[in-house]
Amino acid sequence: MLNIHRKAAAIDNNNIDAALDTPALLCDKAYINGQWVSGEKTLTVTNPADGSVLGTVPNLGSKETQRAIKAAEDAYPKWAGMLAKERGDILRRWADLMRENKDDLALLMTLEQGKPLSESLGEIEYAAGFFEWFGEEGKRAYGDTIPSHLHGSKMMVSKHPVGVTAAITPWNFPSAMITRKAGAALAAGCTMIVRPASETPYSALALAVLAEQAGVPEGVFSVLTGDAREIAKTLCDSPVIKKISFTGSTEVGRILLQQSAASVKKMSMELGGHAPFIAFDDCDIDKAVKGAIGAKFATTGQDCLAANRIYVHDDIYDEFAKKYTEATRAMVLGNGLDDKVDLGPLMSKSAVEKCEEHVKDALDKGATLLCGGQKDEQGELFYQATVLGDVTPDMKIYTEETFGPVAPLVKFSDEQAVIQAANDTIYGLAAYVYSDNIRRAHRVADALEYGMVGVNTPKFTGPSIPFGGMKQSGLGREGSHQGLDDYMETKYVCLGDLYGD
Ligand code: NAP
């Protein structure tokens, strides 16, 4: 048993402090301008595994948001004026602190989000990687010189931070969605205000505790807990905020874009997904089954990258369906603190209801239930890992993002037809292709209208890759040098009359 599992087992009645090596990481105050701030009202944070109350955080609104904006504006010139190396040193210290405290951070994440501890530990490493990587990449925000088209002129292009920025983040990746944005923003020289999801504020506040220890100056990184609509509207309306990065549903993304129109700011949108997973008849079936398990059930299916239409070629369908169903049945559902668990609870009743709705609708229209298909007796937020066979385009699950542990298998026989079907959606975040025919793999990856394609792998994310979607899955990219560029403005300077003639 790993040390973290011993600590998890010691958590009794959510007496979390006793289980943490550093109890100060469990913080119930918001963080504005380097100060820990309480609120007149509070929001309650619960453990989705058993509904128990973990604690509260301040329910802040417009007034406190204005304070955070002012602090970020005041802190901006000094932070932007530092050397990229100096900012990078702080970001790397922050990453080191995350790794030193990874067990505590993972425990907090599992308690408020529900995901298995192994996944929480994986997310902490993934999240720390963004601080480390962007801390280095900030030094490489190179400009250009352009061969002049005007006599006696020199033309130079340089990059500059956009200014004060904000991030609005979801609950499914409570740390990584913050560090992916804050790492790029701070490395570029921007300051940032983060508004984490109401369900998972403790992971965000723990990051603020470590930011302070890493030496992030006051006002450079603030965390506001509270009313999503009020805080977001204030951020969108503010002319001081020069960029907002949002990860969440396409629906809320549209609202933020509309609200920000008047102040014309940069927007990055990491929105919903509806990933196709295509297993061709020339794939390694065992590897495809394993890949489709990972692509569907990570984060208990509550993942924007989750495979939501698993297309399987006719010739391998029966074998694939049998093996996939066996592998799904073998997964253990339970409290994420338990070291044997593969799947945790869902985040809300509405998430469970959506799984129920998609399954019922599919079965009513002729799908086959291969396993699961109902709520689990462990608690009201537990839904069984489910496989549906013979799914067809008229079913809701075929066109809507489920965001839960329900895997729909769809038969296909023709390469062109499956590409067309996979692209026939407003979404374009991630897609998966399994084929051992290298020409087909390239051909299909090229034809898929998706920002990211995993060929023979369900895993492709990391700090150095451009994460993002096409169509209504988003705008802009996070991670990679493109993610850094999204926090920078391009300035062109033309120096004329060099020779005085
Ligand atoms: P969500 O409902 O859009 O919420 C995301 C964030 O927006 C939360 O902080 C939420 O606050 C806030 N919010 C909700 N309503 C708002 C409003 N009217 N104005 C301003 N802010 C508002 O999404 P979710 O259910 O948390 O996350 C699931 C979605 O995120 C899925 O569609 C998934 O595909 C997408 N996602 C995308 C990516 C990506 O990189 N493309 C990554 C992860 C998730 P509250 O918590 O207070 O409601």
Coordinates of C-alpha atoms and ligand atoms in Angstrom, one line a residue:
M1 CA 0.0 0.0 0.0
L2 CA 1.4 3.4 -0.9
N3 CA 1.7 6.0 1.7
I4 CA -1.1 8.1 0.1
H5 CA -3.5 5.1 0.4
R6 CA -2.6 4.7 4.1
K7 CA -3.4 8.4 4.6
A8 CA -6.6 8.0 2.6
A9 CA -7.6 5.1 4.7
A10 CA -7.1 7.2 7.8
I11 CA -9.6 9.8 6.7
D12 CA -12.5 9.4 9.1
N13 CA -15.6 11.6 8.9
N14 CA -13.8 13.8 6.5
N15 CA -11.3 14.8 9.2
I16 CA -9.0 15.9 6.4
D17 CA -6.6 18.0 8.4
A18 CA -5.4 14.9 10.3
A19 CA -4.6 13.1 7.0
L20 CA -2.7 15.9 5.4
D21 CA 1.1 16.4 5.9
T22 CA 0.5 20.1 5.5
P23 CA -2.9 21.0 6.8
A24 CA -2.5 24.6 5.7
L25 CA -3.1 23.3 2.1
L26 CA -6.8 23.0 3.0
C27 CA -7.8 26.6 2.8
D28 CA -11.3 28.0 3.2
K29 CA -10.6 31.6 2.2
A30 CA -10.3 33.2 -1.2
Y31 CA -7.0 34.8 -2.2
I32 CA -7.0 38.4 -3.5
N33 CA -3.9 40.6 -3.8
G34 CA -1.8 38.2 -1.5
Q35 CA -4.5 38.4 1.2
W36 CA -6.7 35.6 2.5
V37 CA -10.3 36.8 2.2
S38 CA -13.4 35.7 4.0
G39 CA -17.0 36.4 2.8
E40 CA -20.2 37.3 4.5
K41 CA -21.8 34.4 2.7
T42 CA -20.3 31.0 2.0
L43 CA -20.6 28.1 -0.5
T44 CA -20.6 24.6 0.8
V45 CA -18.2 22.0 -0.7
T46 CA -19.2 18.4 -0.5
N47 CA -17.7 15.0 -1.2
P48 CA -19.5 13.5 -4.1
A49 CA -18.7 10.0 -2.9
D50 CA -20.9 10.3 0.1
G51 CA -22.5 13.7 0.1
S52 CA -20.7 14.7 3.3
V53 CA -19.7 18.3 3.8
L54 CA -16.0 19.0 3.4
G55 CA -16.3 22.7 4.4
T56 CA -17.1 26.1 3.0
V57 CA -15.5 28.8 0.9
P58 CA -16.4 32.5 0.6
N59 CA -19.3 33.3 -1.8
L60 CA -17.8 36.4 -3.3
G61 CA -19.3 38.6 -6.1
S62 CA -18.7 41.7 -8.1
K63 CA -17.2 43.9 -5.4
E64 CA -14.4 41.5 -4.6
T65 CA -13.9 40.8 -8.3
Q66 CA -13.3 44.5 -8.8
R67 CA -10.7 44.4 -6.0
A68 CA -8.9 41.5 -7.6
I69 CA -8.9 43.3 -11.0
K70 CA -7.4 46.4 -9.4
A71 CA -4.7 44.3 -7.7
A72 CA -3.9 42.5 -10.9
E73 CA -3.7 45.8 -12.7
D74 CA -1.4 47.3 -10.1
A75 CA 0.9 44.2 -10.0
Y76 CA 1.1 43.9 -13.8
P77 CA 3.9 46.5 -14.7
K78 CA 6.4 45.0 -12.2
W79 CA 5.7 41.4 -13.2
A80 CA 5.8 42.1 -16.9
G81 CA 9.0 44.0 -16.4
M82 CA 10.8 41.1 -14.8
L83 CA 13.2 38.9 -16.9
A84 CA 11.5 35.8 -18.3
K85 CA 14.1 33.8 -16.4
E86 CA 13.0 35.4 -13.1
R87 CA 9.4 34.6 -13.8
G88 CA 10.4 31.1 -14.9
D89 CA 12.3 30.5 -11.7
I90 CA 9.2 31.3 -9.7
L91 CA 7.0 29.0 -11.9
R92 CA 9.5 26.2 -11.5
R93 CA 9.6 26.6 -7.7
W94 CA 5.8 26.4 -7.8
A95 CA 5.9 23.2 -9.8
D96 CA 8.5 21.7 -7.4
L97 CA 6.2 22.6 -4.5
M98 CA 3.3 20.9 -6.2
R99 CA 5.4 17.7 -6.5
E100 CA 6.6 17.9 -2.9
N101 CA 3.0 18.1 -1.8
K102 CA 1.5 15.8 -4.4
D103 CA -0.1 13.4 -1.9
D104 CA -1.9 16.2 -0.1
L105 CA -3.0 17.8 -3.3
A106 CA -4.3 14.5 -4.7
L107 CA -6.2 13.7 -1.5
L108 CA -7.9 17.1 -1.6
M109 CA -8.8 16.6 -5.3
T110 CA -10.2 13.1 -4.7
L111 CA -12.3 14.4 -1.8
E112 CA -13.9 17.2 -3.6
Q113 CA -13.9 15.8 -7.2
G114 CA -14.3 12.1 -6.6
K115 CA -11.8 10.7 -9.1
P116 CA -9.6 7.8 -8.0
L117 CA -6.4 8.7 -6.2
S118 CA -4.3 7.3 -8.9
E119 CA -5.9 9.7 -11.4
S120 CA -5.6 12.6 -8.9
L121 CA -1.9 11.9 -8.6
G122 CA -1.6 11.8 -12.3
E123 CA -3.3 15.1 -12.7
I124 CA -1.0 16.8 -10.1
E125 CA 2.0 15.7 -12.1
Y126 CA 0.3 16.8 -15.4
A127 CA -0.6 20.1 -13.8
A128 CA 2.9 20.8 -12.3
G129 CA 4.3 20.1 -15.8
F130 CA 2.6 23.3 -17.1
F131 CA 4.4 25.5 -14.6
E132 CA 7.7 23.8 -15.3
W133 CA 7.3 23.9 -19.1
F134 CA 6.0 27.4 -19.5
G135 CA 8.7 28.6 -17.0
E136 CA 11.2 27.5 -19.6
E137 CA 9.2 28.5 -22.7
G138 CA 8.8 32.1 -21.6
K139 CA 12.5 32.6 -22.3
R140 CA 11.8 31.6 -26.0
A141 CA 9.1 34.2 -26.8
Y142 CA 11.2 35.2 -29.8
G143 CA 10.3 37.9 -32.3
D144 CA 11.2 38.3 -36.0
T145 CA 13.1 40.6 -38.2
I146 CA 11.5 41.1 -41.6
P147 CA 13.6 41.8 -44.8
S148 CA 12.5 45.3 -45.6
H149 CA 10.3 46.1 -48.6
L150 CA 11.0 49.9 -48.0
H151 CA 14.3 51.5 -48.8
G152 CA 16.4 52.5 -45.7
S153 CA 14.1 50.7 -43.2
K154 CA 14.4 48.0 -40.5
M155 CA 11.4 46.0 -39.6
M156 CA 11.2 44.2 -36.3
V157 CA 8.4 42.1 -34.6
S158 CA 8.4 41.5 -30.9
K159 CA 6.0 39.9 -28.4
H160 CA 4.5 41.5 -25.3
P161 CA 2.2 40.2 -22.6
V162 CA -1.5 41.1 -23.2
G163 CA -1.9 42.4 -19.7
V164 CA -4.4 41.4 -16.9
T165 CA -6.1 38.1 -17.7
A166 CA -8.7 35.9 -16.1
A167 CA -9.5 32.1 -16.1
I168 CA -12.8 30.4 -15.5
T169 CA -12.3 26.7 -14.9
P170 CA -14.3 23.5 -14.6
W171 CA -14.4 20.8 -11.9
N172 CA -13.3 17.8 -13.9
F173 CA -9.6 18.8 -13.8
P174 CA -9.5 21.1 -10.8
S175 CA -5.7 21.7 -10.9
A176 CA -4.6 21.1 -14.5
M177 CA -7.1 23.5 -16.1
I178 CA -5.8 26.2 -13.8
T179 CA -2.0 25.6 -14.3
R180 CA -2.5 25.2 -18.1
K181 CA -3.8 28.8 -18.2
A182 CA -1.8 30.4 -15.3
G183 CA 1.5 28.8 -16.4
A184 CA 1.2 30.4 -19.9
A185 CA -0.2 33.7 -18.6
L186 CA 2.5 34.2 -15.9
A187 CA 5.3 33.1 -18.1
A188 CA 4.2 35.6 -20.7
G189 CA 4.3 38.4 -18.1
C190 CA 0.5 38.6 -17.6
T191 CA -1.3 38.7 -14.2
M192 CA -4.3 36.4 -13.7
I193 CA -7.5 36.1 -11.7
V194 CA -8.8 32.5 -11.4
R195 CA -12.5 31.7 -10.8
P196 CA -12.6 27.9 -10.1
A197 CA -15.7 25.7 -10.3
S198 CA -17.9 25.9 -7.2
E199 CA -17.5 22.1 -6.7
T200 CA -13.7 22.1 -6.6
P201 CA -12.4 25.3 -5.0
Y202 CA -10.0 23.6 -2.6
S203 CA -7.6 22.4 -5.3
A204 CA -7.5 25.9 -6.6
L205 CA -6.9 27.5 -3.2
A206 CA -4.2 24.9 -2.4
L207 CA -2.4 26.2 -5.6
A208 CA -2.7 29.7 -4.2
V209 CA -1.1 28.6 -0.9
L210 CA 1.8 27.2 -2.9
A211 CA 2.0 30.3 -5.1
E212 CA 2.7 32.3 -2.0
Q213 CA 5.4 29.9 -0.9
A214 CA 6.9 29.9 -4.4
G215 CA 7.2 33.7 -4.3
V216 CA 4.5 34.8 -6.8
P217 CA 4.1 38.5 -5.9
E218 CA 0.9 39.9 -4.5
G219 CA -1.8 40.5 -7.1
V220 CA -0.2 38.4 -9.8
F221 CA -2.3 35.4 -9.1
S222 CA -5.7 35.6 -7.3
V223 CA -8.4 33.0 -6.7
L224 CA -12.0 34.2 -6.4
T225 CA -14.6 31.7 -5.1
G226 CA -18.2 32.6 -5.4
D227 CA -21.1 33.3 -7.7
A228 CA -20.1 32.2 -11.3
R229 CA -22.4 34.5 -13.1
E230 CA -21.6 37.7 -11.1
I231 CA -17.8 37.1 -11.1
A232 CA -17.7 36.1 -14.8
K233 CA -19.9 39.1 -15.9
T234 CA -17.6 41.5 -14.0
L235 CA -14.6 40.0 -15.6
C236 CA -16.1 40.1 -19.1
D237 CA -17.3 43.7 -18.7
S238 CA -14.0 45.0 -17.4
P239 CA -11.9 46.9 -20.0
V240 CA -8.9 46.1 -17.7
I241 CA -9.1 42.4 -18.4
K242 CA -7.4 41.9 -21.8
K243 CA -8.0 38.2 -22.1
I244 CA -10.3 35.5 -20.7
S245 CA -9.5 31.8 -20.9
F246 CA -12.5 29.5 -20.3
T247 CA -12.7 25.7 -20.0
G248 CA -16.2 24.3 -19.7
S249 CA -19.3 23.8 -21.7
T250 CA -20.0 25.2 -25.2
E251 CA -23.2 26.7 -23.8
V252 CA -21.4 28.8 -21.1
G253 CA -18.6 29.6 -23.6
R254 CA -21.1 31.3 -25.9
I255 CA -22.4 33.4 -22.9
L256 CA -18.9 34.6 -22.1
L257 CA -18.2 35.4 -25.7
Q258 CA -21.3 37.5 -25.9
Q259 CA -20.6 39.3 -22.6
S260 CA -17.1 40.2 -23.7
A261 CA -18.1 41.6 -27.0
A262 CA -18.4 45.1 -25.7
S263 CA -14.9 45.2 -24.3
V264 CA -13.3 43.4 -27.3
K265 CA -10.8 41.2 -25.5
K266 CA -8.9 38.1 -26.5
M267 CA -10.7 34.9 -25.7
S268 CA -9.5 31.3 -25.4
M269 CA -12.3 28.7 -25.3
E270 CA -11.8 25.0 -24.4
L271 CA -15.3 23.8 -24.8
G272 CA -17.3 20.6 -25.1
G273 CA -16.3 17.5 -27.0
H274 CA -18.0 14.5 -28.5
A275 CA -15.0 12.4 -29.6
P276 CA -15.3 9.6 -32.2
F277 CA -13.1 6.5 -31.6
I278 CA -12.7 4.5 -34.8
A279 CA -11.5 0.9 -34.7
F280 CA -10.8 -0.4 -38.2
D281 CA -10.7 -4.0 -39.2
D282 CA -6.9 -3.9 -39.5
C283 CA -6.3 -2.7 -36.0
D284 CA -4.8 -4.7 -33.1
I285 CA -8.1 -5.5 -31.4
D286 CA -6.7 -6.0 -27.9
K287 CA -4.9 -2.7 -28.1
A288 CA -8.0 -0.9 -29.5
V289 CA -10.1 -2.4 -26.6
K290 CA -7.6 -1.1 -24.1
G291 CA -7.4 2.3 -25.8
A292 CA -11.2 2.6 -25.9
I293 CA -11.4 1.8 -22.2
G294 CA -8.9 4.6 -21.4
A295 CA -10.5 7.0 -23.9
K296 CA -14.0 6.4 -22.4
F297 CA -13.7 5.8 -18.7
A298 CA -10.8 8.2 -17.5
T299 CA -12.3 10.7 -15.0
T300 CA -15.3 8.4 -14.9
G301 CA -16.2 9.6 -18.4
Q302 CA -16.4 13.2 -17.3
D303 CA -13.7 14.3 -19.7
C304 CA -13.9 16.6 -22.7
L305 CA -11.7 14.1 -24.5
A306 CA -14.0 11.1 -23.7
A307 CA -14.8 8.8 -26.6
N308 CA -18.5 9.3 -27.1
R309 CA -19.1 7.3 -30.3
I310 CA -17.1 4.2 -30.6
Y311 CA -17.2 3.1 -34.2
V312 CA -16.2 -0.5 -34.7
H313 CA -15.8 -2.2 -38.2
D314 CA -18.3 -4.9 -38.9
D315 CA -15.7 -7.6 -39.3
I316 CA -14.3 -7.1 -35.8
Y317 CA -17.5 -5.9 -34.1
D318 CA -18.5 -9.1 -32.2
E319 CA -15.0 -9.8 -30.9
F320 CA -14.4 -6.1 -30.0
A321 CA -17.8 -5.9 -28.2
K322 CA -17.2 -9.0 -26.2
K323 CA -13.7 -8.0 -25.1
Y324 CA -14.8 -4.4 -24.4
T325 CA -17.7 -5.5 -22.3
E326 CA -15.5 -7.9 -20.3
A327 CA -12.9 -5.1 -19.7
T328 CA -15.7 -2.7 -18.6
R329 CA -17.2 -5.2 -16.2
A330 CA -13.8 -5.7 -14.6
M331 CA -13.5 -2.1 -13.6
V332 CA -14.2 -1.3 -10.0
L333 CA -16.6 1.5 -9.1
G334 CA -16.3 3.1 -5.6
N335 CA -15.0 5.8 -3.4
G336 CA -11.8 7.3 -5.1
L337 CA -10.0 7.0 -1.8
D338 CA -10.0 3.2 -2.0
D339 CA -6.9 2.0 -3.8
K340 CA -8.7 -0.6 -5.8
V341 CA -11.1 1.8 -7.5
D342 CA -11.0 2.6 -11.2
L343 CA -14.2 4.7 -11.4
G344 CA -15.6 7.2 -8.9
P345 CA -18.9 9.0 -8.4
L346 CA -20.3 11.5 -10.8
M347 CA -20.2 15.2 -9.9
S348 CA -23.9 15.9 -9.7
K349 CA -27.4 14.5 -9.8
S350 CA -27.9 16.1 -13.3
A351 CA -24.8 14.1 -14.5
V352 CA -26.4 10.9 -13.3
E353 CA -29.7 11.9 -14.9
K354 CA -28.0 12.5 -18.2
C355 CA -26.6 9.0 -18.2
E356 CA -30.0 7.6 -17.4
E357 CA -31.6 9.6 -20.1
H358 CA -29.1 8.6 -22.8
V359 CA -29.3 4.9 -21.9
K360 CA -33.1 4.9 -21.8
D361 CA -33.4 6.7 -25.1
A362 CA -30.9 4.3 -26.7
L363 CA -32.6 1.2 -25.4
D364 CA -36.0 2.5 -26.4
K365 CA -34.7 3.0 -30.0
G366 CA -33.2 -0.5 -30.3
A367 CA -29.7 -0.4 -28.7
T368 CA -28.5 -3.5 -26.8
L369 CA -27.4 -3.3 -23.2
L370 CA -24.1 -5.2 -22.9
C371 CA -23.4 -4.2 -19.3
G372 CA -24.2 -1.7 -16.5
G373 CA -27.1 0.5 -17.4
Q374 CA -28.2 1.8 -14.1
K375 CA -27.4 3.8 -10.9
D376 CA -25.3 1.8 -8.5
E377 CA -26.3 1.1 -4.9
Q378 CA -23.1 2.7 -3.5
G379 CA -24.7 6.1 -3.5
E380 CA -26.9 8.5 -5.5
L381 CA -24.0 9.8 -7.6
F382 CA -22.7 6.4 -8.6
Y383 CA -23.5 5.2 -12.1
Q384 CA -22.4 1.8 -13.4
A385 CA -19.9 1.6 -16.2
T386 CA -22.1 0.9 -19.2
V387 CA -21.7 -0.5 -22.7
L388 CA -24.4 -0.1 -25.3
G389 CA -24.3 -2.1 -28.5
D390 CA -25.9 -1.4 -31.9
V391 CA -26.1 2.4 -31.3
T392 CA -27.5 4.3 -34.3
P393 CA -27.6 8.0 -35.3
D394 CA -31.2 8.6 -34.2
M395 CA -30.2 8.1 -30.5
K396 CA -29.4 11.1 -28.3
I397 CA -26.1 9.6 -27.2
Y398 CA -25.0 9.6 -30.8
T399 CA -25.2 13.4 -31.0
E400 CA -24.9 14.7 -27.4
E401 CA -21.9 14.7 -25.1
T402 CA -22.8 12.3 -22.3
F403 CA -20.1 13.3 -19.8
G404 CA -20.5 10.0 -17.9
P405 CA -19.4 6.3 -18.0
V406 CA -21.6 5.2 -20.9
A407 CA -19.9 3.7 -24.0
P408 CA -21.9 3.5 -27.2
L409 CA -20.7 1.0 -29.8
V410 CA -21.6 1.8 -33.4
K411 CA -21.0 -0.6 -36.4
F412 CA -19.5 0.7 -39.6
S413 CA -18.2 -0.9 -42.8
D414 CA -16.9 1.9 -45.0
E415 CA -13.9 4.3 -44.4
Q416 CA -15.4 7.3 -46.2
A417 CA -18.7 6.8 -44.5
V418 CA -17.2 6.6 -41.0
I419 CA -15.1 9.7 -41.5
Q420 CA -18.2 11.6 -42.7
A421 CA -20.2 10.3 -39.7
A422 CA -17.4 11.2 -37.2
N423 CA -17.2 14.8 -38.6
D424 CA -21.0 15.3 -38.6
T425 CA -21.2 17.2 -35.3
I426 CA -20.7 20.8 -34.1
Y427 CA -17.8 19.5 -31.9
G428 CA -14.2 19.1 -33.0
L429 CA -12.0 18.6 -29.9
A430 CA -10.4 15.1 -30.0
A431 CA -10.7 11.9 -32.1
Y432 CA -9.1 8.5 -31.9
V433 CA -8.1 6.1 -34.8
Y434 CA -7.0 2.5 -34.4
S435 CA -5.4 1.0 -37.5
D436 CA -2.2 -0.8 -38.3
N437 CA -2.3 0.4 -41.9
I438 CA 0.0 3.4 -41.8
R439 CA -1.5 4.9 -45.0
R440 CA -5.0 4.6 -43.7
A441 CA -4.0 6.0 -40.3
H442 CA -2.6 9.1 -41.9
R443 CA -5.4 9.5 -44.4
V444 CA -8.1 9.3 -41.7
A445 CA -6.2 11.5 -39.2
D446 CA -6.0 14.1 -42.0
A447 CA -9.7 13.9 -42.8
L448 CA -11.0 14.2 -39.3
E449 CA -12.1 17.8 -38.4
Y450 CA -10.7 17.6 -34.9
G451 CA -8.0 19.7 -33.1
M452 CA -6.3 16.6 -31.7
V453 CA -6.2 13.0 -33.1
G454 CA -4.7 10.0 -31.2
V455 CA -3.6 7.3 -33.6
N456 CA -3.4 3.9 -31.8
T457 CA -3.2 5.7 -28.4
P458 CA -5.7 7.2 -26.0
K459 CA -3.0 9.4 -24.4
F460 CA -1.6 12.4 -26.1
T461 CA -1.8 15.4 -23.8
G462 CA 1.1 17.2 -22.1
P463 CA 2.4 20.7 -21.6
S464 CA 4.3 20.8 -25.0
I465 CA 1.3 20.0 -27.3
P466 CA -1.3 22.5 -28.6
F467 CA -4.4 21.4 -26.8
G468 CA -7.7 22.7 -28.3
G469 CA -10.6 22.1 -30.6
M470 CA -12.0 23.0 -34.0
K471 CA -15.6 24.1 -34.7
Q472 CA -17.7 24.8 -31.5
S473 CA -15.2 22.9 -29.3
G474 CA -13.2 26.0 -28.9
L475 CA -11.0 28.9 -29.9
G476 CA -7.2 29.1 -29.5
R477 CA -4.8 26.6 -28.1
E478 CA -3.4 25.9 -24.6
G479 CA -0.1 24.3 -23.9
S480 CA 2.9 24.5 -26.4
H481 CA 4.4 27.7 -27.7
Q482 CA 0.9 28.4 -29.3
G483 CA -0.5 28.5 -25.7
L484 CA 2.1 31.1 -24.8
D485 CA 1.4 33.1 -27.9
D486 CA -2.2 33.3 -26.9
Y487 CA -1.2 35.4 -23.9
M488 CA 1.0 37.8 -26.0
E489 CA 0.4 40.6 -28.4
T490 CA 2.5 41.1 -31.5
K491 CA 4.2 44.4 -32.0
Y492 CA 5.7 45.5 -35.3
V493 CA 8.2 48.4 -35.3
C494 CA 9.4 50.0 -38.5
L495 CA 12.6 52.0 -38.1
G496 CA 12.8 54.3 -41.1
D497 CA 15.2 56.9 -42.6
L498 CA 18.2 54.7 -41.6
Y499 CA 20.5 56.4 -44.0
G500 CA 19.1 59.9 -44.0
D501 CA 18.5 60.0 -47.8
Ligands
NAP1 P1 -19.8 24.5 -17.2 O1 -21.1 24.3 -16.6 O2 -19.7 25.3 -18.5 O3 -18.9 25.2 -16.0 C1 -17.6 25.6 -16.2 C2 -17.3 26.8 -15.4 O4 -18.1 27.9 -15.8 C3 -17.5 26.6 -13.9 O5 -16.6 27.4 -13.2 C4 -18.9 27.2 -13.7 O6 -19.2 27.7 -12.4 C5 -18.9 28.4 -14.7 N1 -20.2 28.9 -15.1 C6 -21.3 28.2 -15.1 N2 -22.3 28.9 -15.6 C7 -21.8 30.1 -15.9 C8 -22.3 31.4 -16.4 N3 -23.6 31.5 -16.8 N4 -21.5 32.4 -16.5 C9 -20.2 32.3 -16.2 N5 -19.6 31.1 -15.7 C10 -20.4 30.1 -15.5 O7 -19.0 23.2 -17.5 P2 -18.8 22.0 -16.5 O8 -20.0 21.2 -16.4 O9 -18.2 22.4 -15.2 O10 -17.7 21.1 -17.3 C11 -18.0 20.3 -18.3 C12 -17.9 20.8 -19.7 O11 -16.5 21.3 -19.8 C13 -18.0 19.7 -20.7 O12 -18.8 20.2 -21.8 C14 -16.6 19.5 -21.2 O13 -16.5 18.9 -22.4 C15 -16.0 20.8 -21.0 N6 -14.5 20.7 -20.8 C16 -13.7 21.1 -21.9 C17 -12.3 21.0 -21.8 C18 -11.5 21.4 -22.9 O14 -10.3 21.6 -22.7 N7 -12.0 21.6 -24.1 C19 -11.7 20.5 -20.6 C20 -12.6 20.1 -19.6 C21 -14.0 20.2 -19.7 P3 -20.0 26.8 -11.3 O15 -19.1 25.7 -11.0 O16 -20.3 27.7 -10.2 O17 -21.2 26.3 -12.1

